[in-house]
Amino acid sequence: MQKTTQIYGLRAIIEAVNSNEEIDKVFLQKGLKGDLMKELEGLLRRNEINMVYVPIEKLNRLTKSNHQGAVANISPIAFHTLEDLVEKANAKEGPALFLLLDQLSDVRNFGAIIRTAECTGVDGIIVQKKGAAPVTADTIKTSAGAAYRVPIAKVDHLKDAVFYLQASDIKIVSATEKTDDSVYDVPFTDSIAIVMGAEDRGITPSILKASDYRAKLPLFGEIESLNVSVACAVFLYEAVRQRL
């Protein structure tokens, strides 16, 4: 059963944080003062919860209820730790397969990727706490429910996750046009983590530099790139093909 994905009100959000709810993002009204607002801001910072300051008109569009200057998105799923994902993947037979999503922002693209990940046996998806697309009702719907089946981990910094995976004998493959190597030339038979970049900016340069492999898709039309969820599916199924 999917739980509510939104709460509003300063006290309600404070209670949610103190109750260890999985909060993806909090929208706070610009310029709003007061003791409760200060308490909430401090609580969000201490718990490293993503918050953004917006005009009151934005909050009014998010909810018609009395929001008191604060609206929070609550994740409908529970997140895992990176360490748990790696431990479980290493304990099973066969090589591990992970996905790292670098600042992917569209919830429907996220949902489509989760659906493909479930179909291709991905051991886990890793996203950054700040700047990543949240798991919303739209994400769940687009994933066809796969978001309840594929474990997702949130990390403070994706680059640190890259180093942790490499230390666990998991190679990093970045999907990028900034290479001469084709996806069909990269070995996917070992334990692999595939990095997909943001829709508009691609993969962060520091993550690209730290990767073990860079690979691109051959394109023969005039359009310069594929939708990120489509490109991700090609990479995942190439991994499946090589492992059959």
PDB file of N, CA and C in Angstrom, residues 149-206:
ATOM      1  N   ARG A 149      10.339  -3.005  -5.814  1.00  0.00           N
ATOM      2  CA  ARG A 149      11.109  -4.233  -5.950  1.00  0.00           C
ATOM      3  C   ARG A 149      12.618  -3.998  -6.087  1.00  0.00           C
ATOM      4  N   VAL A 150      13.003  -2.875  -6.673  1.00  0.00           N
ATOM      5  CA  VAL A 150      14.426  -2.587  -6.869  1.00  0.00           C
ATOM      6  C   VAL A 150      14.917  -1.730  -5.699  1.00  0.00           C
ATOM      7  N   PRO A 151      15.906  -2.180  -4.935  1.00  0.00           N
ATOM      8  CA  PRO A 151      16.402  -1.377  -3.816  1.00  0.00           C
ATOM      9  C   PRO A 151      17.116  -0.114  -4.301  1.00  0.00           C
ATOM     10  N   ILE A 152      16.830   0.997  -3.635  1.00  0.00           N
ATOM     11  CA  ILE A 152      17.421   2.288  -3.991  1.00  0.00           C
ATOM     12  C   ILE A 152      18.152   2.839  -2.778  1.00  0.00           C
ATOM     13  N   ALA A 153      19.383   3.283  -2.998  1.00  0.00           N
ATOM     14  CA  ALA A 153      20.184   3.870  -1.920  1.00  0.00           C
ATOM     15  C   ALA A 153      20.419   5.348  -2.207  1.00  0.00           C
ATOM     16  N   LYS A 154      20.368   6.143  -1.156  1.00  0.00           N
ATOM     17  CA  LYS A 154      20.712   7.560  -1.264  1.00  0.00           C
ATOM     18  C   LYS A 154      22.040   7.793  -0.573  1.00  0.00           C
ATOM     19  N   VAL A 155      22.901   8.566  -1.237  1.00  0.00           N
ATOM     20  CA  VAL A 155      24.222   8.865  -0.675  1.00  0.00           C
ATOM     21  C   VAL A 155      24.438  10.374  -0.646  1.00  0.00           C
ATOM     22  N   ASP A 156      25.341  10.805   0.219  1.00  0.00           N
ATOM     23  CA  ASP A 156      25.630  12.243   0.310  1.00  0.00           C
ATOM     24  C   ASP A 156      26.300  12.740  -0.964  1.00  0.00           C
ATOM     25  N   HIS A 157      27.283  11.975  -1.469  1.00  0.00           N
ATOM     26  CA  HIS A 157      28.024  12.372  -2.660  1.00  0.00           C
ATOM     27  C   HIS A 157      28.199  11.158  -3.574  1.00  0.00           C
ATOM     28  N   LEU A 158      27.794  11.294  -4.804  1.00  0.00           N
ATOM     29  CA  LEU A 158      27.868  10.166  -5.735  1.00  0.00           C
ATOM     30  C   LEU A 158      29.313   9.763  -6.006  1.00  0.00           C
ATOM     31  N   LYS A 159      30.229  10.730  -5.984  1.00  0.00           N
ATOM     32  CA  LYS A 159      31.639  10.412  -6.234  1.00  0.00           C
ATOM     33  C   LYS A 159      32.187   9.489  -5.151  1.00  0.00           C
ATOM     34  N   ASP A 160      31.771   9.693  -3.902  1.00  0.00           N
ATOM     35  CA  ASP A 160      32.198   8.804  -2.825  1.00  0.00           C
ATOM     36  C   ASP A 160      31.654   7.393  -3.048  1.00  0.00           C
ATOM     37  N   ALA A 161      30.440   7.311  -3.589  1.00  0.00           N
ATOM     38  CA  ALA A 161      29.861   5.997  -3.906  1.00  0.00           C
ATOM     39  C   ALA A 161      30.670   5.293  -4.986  1.00  0.00           C
ATOM     40  N   VAL A 162      31.151   6.070  -5.963  1.00  0.00           N
ATOM     41  CA  VAL A 162      31.997   5.508  -7.023  1.00  0.00           C
ATOM     42  C   VAL A 162      33.248   4.882  -6.419  1.00  0.00           C
ATOM     43  N   PHE A 163      33.906   5.593  -5.521  1.00  0.00           N
ATOM     44  CA  PHE A 163      35.129   5.078  -4.892  1.00  0.00           C
ATOM     45  C   PHE A 163      34.833   3.841  -4.034  1.00  0.00           C
ATOM     46  N   TYR A 164      33.706   3.850  -3.346  1.00  0.00           N
ATOM     47  CA  TYR A 164      33.337   2.703  -2.514  1.00  0.00           C
ATOM     48  C   TYR A 164      33.091   1.466  -3.383  1.00  0.00           C
ATOM     49  N   LEU A 165      32.403   1.657  -4.493  1.00  0.00           N
ATOM     50  CA  LEU A 165      32.135   0.544  -5.405  1.00  0.00           C
ATOM     51  C   LEU A 165      33.441  -0.004  -5.987  1.00  0.00           C
ATOM     52  N   GLN A 166      34.317   0.898  -6.388  1.00  0.00           N
ATOM     53  CA  GLN A 166      35.600   0.454  -6.943  1.00  0.00           C
ATOM     54  C   GLN A 166      36.420  -0.311  -5.906  1.00  0.00           C
ATOM     55  N   ALA A 167      36.364   0.125  -4.659  1.00  0.00           N
ATOM     56  CA  ALA A 167      37.069  -0.577  -3.591  1.00  0.00           C
ATOM     57  C   ALA A 167      36.467  -1.955  -3.329  1.00  0.00           C
ATOM     58  N   SER A 168      35.221  -2.137  -3.793  1.00  0.00           N
ATOM     59  CA  SER A 168      34.529  -3.427  -3.647  1.00  0.00           C
ATOM     60  C   SER A 168      34.629  -4.260  -4.920  1.00  0.00           C
ATOM     61  N   ASP A 169      35.608  -3.919  -5.779  1.00  0.00           N
ATOM     62  CA  ASP A 169      35.863  -4.652  -7.032  1.00  0.00           C
ATOM     63  C   ASP A 169      34.709  -4.556  -8.019  1.00  0.00           C
ATOM     64  N   ILE A 170      34.063  -3.405  -8.034  1.00  0.00           N
ATOM     65  CA  ILE A 170      32.983  -3.144  -8.982  1.00  0.00           C
ATOM     66  C   ILE A 170      33.446  -2.032  -9.925  1.00  0.00           C
ATOM     67  N   LYS A 171      33.511  -2.340 -11.213  1.00  0.00           N
ATOM     68  CA  LYS A 171      33.982  -1.375 -12.200  1.00  0.00           C
ATOM     69  C   LYS A 171      32.895  -0.353 -12.537  1.00  0.00           C
ATOM     70  N   ILE A 172      33.325   0.861 -12.844  1.00  0.00           N
ATOM     71  CA  ILE A 172      32.401   1.948 -13.167  1.00  0.00           C
ATOM     72  C   ILE A 172      32.396   2.200 -14.667  1.00  0.00           C
ATOM     73  N   VAL A 173      31.213   2.131 -15.276  1.00  0.00           N
ATOM     74  CA  VAL A 173      31.043   2.409 -16.702  1.00  0.00           C
ATOM     75  C   VAL A 173      30.160   3.644 -16.849  1.00  0.00           C
ATOM     76  N   SER A 174      30.687   4.707 -17.413  1.00  0.00           N
ATOM     77  CA  SER A 174      29.932   5.938 -17.602  1.00  0.00           C
ATOM     78  C   SER A 174      29.398   6.040 -19.023  1.00  0.00           C
ATOM     79  N   ALA A 175      28.114   6.307 -19.126  1.00  0.00           N
ATOM     80  CA  ALA A 175      27.477   6.496 -20.432  1.00  0.00           C
ATOM     81  C   ALA A 175      27.675   7.941 -20.857  1.00  0.00           C
ATOM     82  N   THR A 176      28.515   8.158 -21.855  1.00  0.00           N
ATOM     83  CA  THR A 176      28.853   9.519 -22.262  1.00  0.00           C
ATOM     84  C   THR A 176      29.223   9.563 -23.737  1.00  0.00           C
ATOM     85  N   GLU A 177      28.974  10.708 -24.336  1.00  0.00           N
ATOM     86  CA  GLU A 177      29.393  10.912 -25.722  1.00  0.00           C
ATOM     87  C   GLU A 177      30.854  11.341 -25.804  1.00  0.00           C
ATOM     88  N   LYS A 178      31.465  11.624 -24.648  1.00  0.00           N
ATOM     89  CA  LYS A 178      32.844  12.122 -24.613  1.00  0.00           C
ATOM     90  C   LYS A 178      33.845  10.971 -24.612  1.00  0.00           C
ATOM     91  N   THR A 179      33.750  10.123 -25.604  1.00  0.00           N
ATOM     92  CA  THR A 179      34.648   8.981 -25.739  1.00  0.00           C
ATOM     93  C   THR A 179      34.561   8.432 -27.151  1.00  0.00           C
ATOM     94  N   ASP A 180      35.566   7.674 -27.549  1.00  0.00           N
ATOM     95  CA  ASP A 180      35.528   6.984 -28.840  1.00  0.00           C
ATOM     96  C   ASP A 180      35.070   5.529 -28.686  1.00  0.00           C
ATOM     97  N   ASP A 181      34.907   5.072 -27.465  1.00  0.00           N
ATOM     98  CA  ASP A 181      34.569   3.670 -27.221  1.00  0.00           C
ATOM     99  C   ASP A 181      33.064   3.445 -27.276  1.00  0.00           C
ATOM    100  N   SER A 182      32.659   2.418 -27.977  1.00  0.00           N
ATOM    101  CA  SER A 182      31.254   2.054 -28.079  1.00  0.00           C
ATOM    102  C   SER A 182      30.831   1.203 -26.886  1.00  0.00           C
ATOM    103  N   VAL A 183      29.562   1.262 -26.544  1.00  0.00           N
ATOM    104  CA  VAL A 183      29.023   0.418 -25.483  1.00  0.00           C
ATOM    105  C   VAL A 183      29.259  -1.057 -25.791  1.00  0.00           C
ATOM    106  N   TYR A 184      29.354  -1.405 -27.077  1.00  0.00           N
ATOM    107  CA  TYR A 184      29.520  -2.798 -27.477  1.00  0.00           C
ATOM    108  C   TYR A 184      30.967  -3.270 -27.358  1.00  0.00           C
ATOM    109  N   ASP A 185      31.873  -2.345 -27.014  1.00  0.00           N
ATOM    110  CA  ASP A 185      33.282  -2.704 -26.835  1.00  0.00           C
ATOM    111  C   ASP A 185      33.683  -2.798 -25.365  1.00  0.00           C
ATOM    112  N   VAL A 186      32.771  -2.472 -24.479  1.00  0.00           N
ATOM    113  CA  VAL A 186      33.076  -2.458 -23.047  1.00  0.00           C
ATOM    114  C   VAL A 186      32.685  -3.798 -22.426  1.00  0.00           C
ATOM    115  N   PRO A 187      33.549  -4.386 -21.589  1.00  0.00           N
ATOM    116  CA  PRO A 187      33.201  -5.659 -20.936  1.00  0.00           C
ATOM    117  C   PRO A 187      32.225  -5.458 -19.774  1.00  0.00           C
ATOM    118  N   PHE A 188      31.102  -6.152 -19.836  1.00  0.00           N
ATOM    119  CA  PHE A 188      30.099  -6.079 -18.773  1.00  0.00           C
ATOM    120  C   PHE A 188      29.993  -7.392 -18.002  1.00  0.00           C
ATOM    121  N   THR A 189      30.928  -8.308 -18.221  1.00  0.00           N
ATOM    122  CA  THR A 189      30.822  -9.626 -17.597  1.00  0.00           C
ATOM    123  C   THR A 189      31.283  -9.639 -16.147  1.00  0.00           C
ATOM    124  N   ASP A 190      32.083  -8.650 -15.746  1.00  0.00           N
ATOM    125  CA  ASP A 190      32.465  -8.535 -14.338  1.00  0.00           C
ATOM    126  C   ASP A 190      31.417  -7.722 -13.583  1.00  0.00           C
ATOM    127  N   SER A 191      31.617  -7.534 -12.305  1.00  0.00           N
ATOM    128  CA  SER A 191      30.717  -6.686 -11.526  1.00  0.00           C
ATOM    129  C   SER A 191      30.842  -5.240 -12.006  1.00  0.00           C
ATOM    130  N   ILE A 192      29.693  -4.643 -12.328  1.00  0.00           N
ATOM    131  CA  ILE A 192      29.681  -3.353 -13.018  1.00  0.00           C
ATOM    132  C   ILE A 192      28.654  -2.419 -12.376  1.00  0.00           C
ATOM    133  N   ALA A 193      28.979  -1.133 -12.371  1.00  0.00           N
ATOM    134  CA  ALA A 193      28.016  -0.082 -12.037  1.00  0.00           C
ATOM    135  C   ALA A 193      27.971   0.895 -13.212  1.00  0.00           C
ATOM    136  N   ILE A 194      26.798   1.073 -13.777  1.00  0.00           N
ATOM    137  CA  ILE A 194      26.621   1.965 -14.929  1.00  0.00           C
ATOM    138  C   ILE A 194      26.160   3.330 -14.438  1.00  0.00           C
ATOM    139  N   VAL A 195      26.822   4.376 -14.900  1.00  0.00           N
ATOM    140  CA  VAL A 195      26.467   5.742 -14.517  1.00  0.00           C
ATOM    141  C   VAL A 195      25.715   6.404 -15.662  1.00  0.00           C
ATOM    142  N   MET A 196      24.525   6.923 -15.353  1.00  0.00           N
ATOM    143  CA  MET A 196      23.748   7.707 -16.316  1.00  0.00           C
ATOM    144  C   MET A 196      23.681   9.138 -15.813  1.00  0.00           C
ATOM    145  N   GLY A 197      23.899  10.096 -16.725  1.00  0.00           N
ATOM    146  CA  GLY A 197      23.958  11.492 -16.323  1.00  0.00           C
ATOM    147  C   GLY A 197      22.631  12.220 -16.392  1.00  0.00           C
ATOM    148  N   ALA A 198      22.645  13.462 -15.953  1.00  0.00           N
ATOM    149  CA  ALA A 198      21.452  14.308 -15.976  1.00  0.00           C
ATOM    150  C   ALA A 198      20.999  14.565 -17.408  1.00  0.00           C
ATOM    151  N   GLU A 199      19.702  14.819 -17.550  1.00  0.00           N
ATOM    152  CA  GLU A 199      19.119  15.017 -18.877  1.00  0.00           C
ATOM    153  C   GLU A 199      19.767  16.173 -19.633  1.00  0.00           C
ATOM    154  N   ASP A 200      20.163  17.218 -18.910  1.00  0.00           N
ATOM    155  CA  ASP A 200      20.674  18.414 -19.589  1.00  0.00           C
ATOM    156  C   ASP A 200      22.197  18.555 -19.531  1.00  0.00           C
ATOM    157  N   ARG A 201      22.831  18.012 -18.477  1.00  0.00           N
ATOM    158  CA  ARG A 201      24.266  18.256 -18.283  1.00  0.00           C
ATOM    159  C   ARG A 201      25.126  17.014 -18.451  1.00  0.00           C
ATOM    160  N   GLY A 202      24.521  15.862 -18.474  1.00  0.00           N
ATOM    161  CA  GLY A 202      25.318  14.649 -18.553  1.00  0.00           C
ATOM    162  C   GLY A 202      25.969  14.322 -17.223  1.00  0.00           C
ATOM    163  N   ILE A 203      27.055  13.584 -17.267  1.00  0.00           N
ATOM    164  CA  ILE A 203      27.730  13.118 -16.052  1.00  0.00           C
ATOM    165  C   ILE A 203      28.701  14.176 -15.537  1.00  0.00           C
ATOM    166  N   THR A 204      28.741  14.343 -14.226  1.00  0.00           N
ATOM    167  CA  THR A 204      29.659  15.283 -13.589  1.00  0.00           C
ATOM    168  C   THR A 204      31.105  14.957 -13.983  1.00  0.00           C
ATOM    169  N   PRO A 205      31.903  15.949 -14.389  1.00  0.00           N
ATOM    170  CA  PRO A 205      33.276  15.696 -14.852  1.00  0.00           C
ATOM    171  C   PRO A 205      34.130  14.884 -13.889  1.00  0.00           C
ATOM    172  N   SER A 206      34.014  15.134 -12.592  1.00  0.00           N
ATOM    173  CA  SER A 206      34.839  14.399 -11.630  1.00  0.00           C
ATOM    174  C   SER A 206      34.466  12.913 -11.598  1.00  0.00           C
TER     175      SER A 206
END
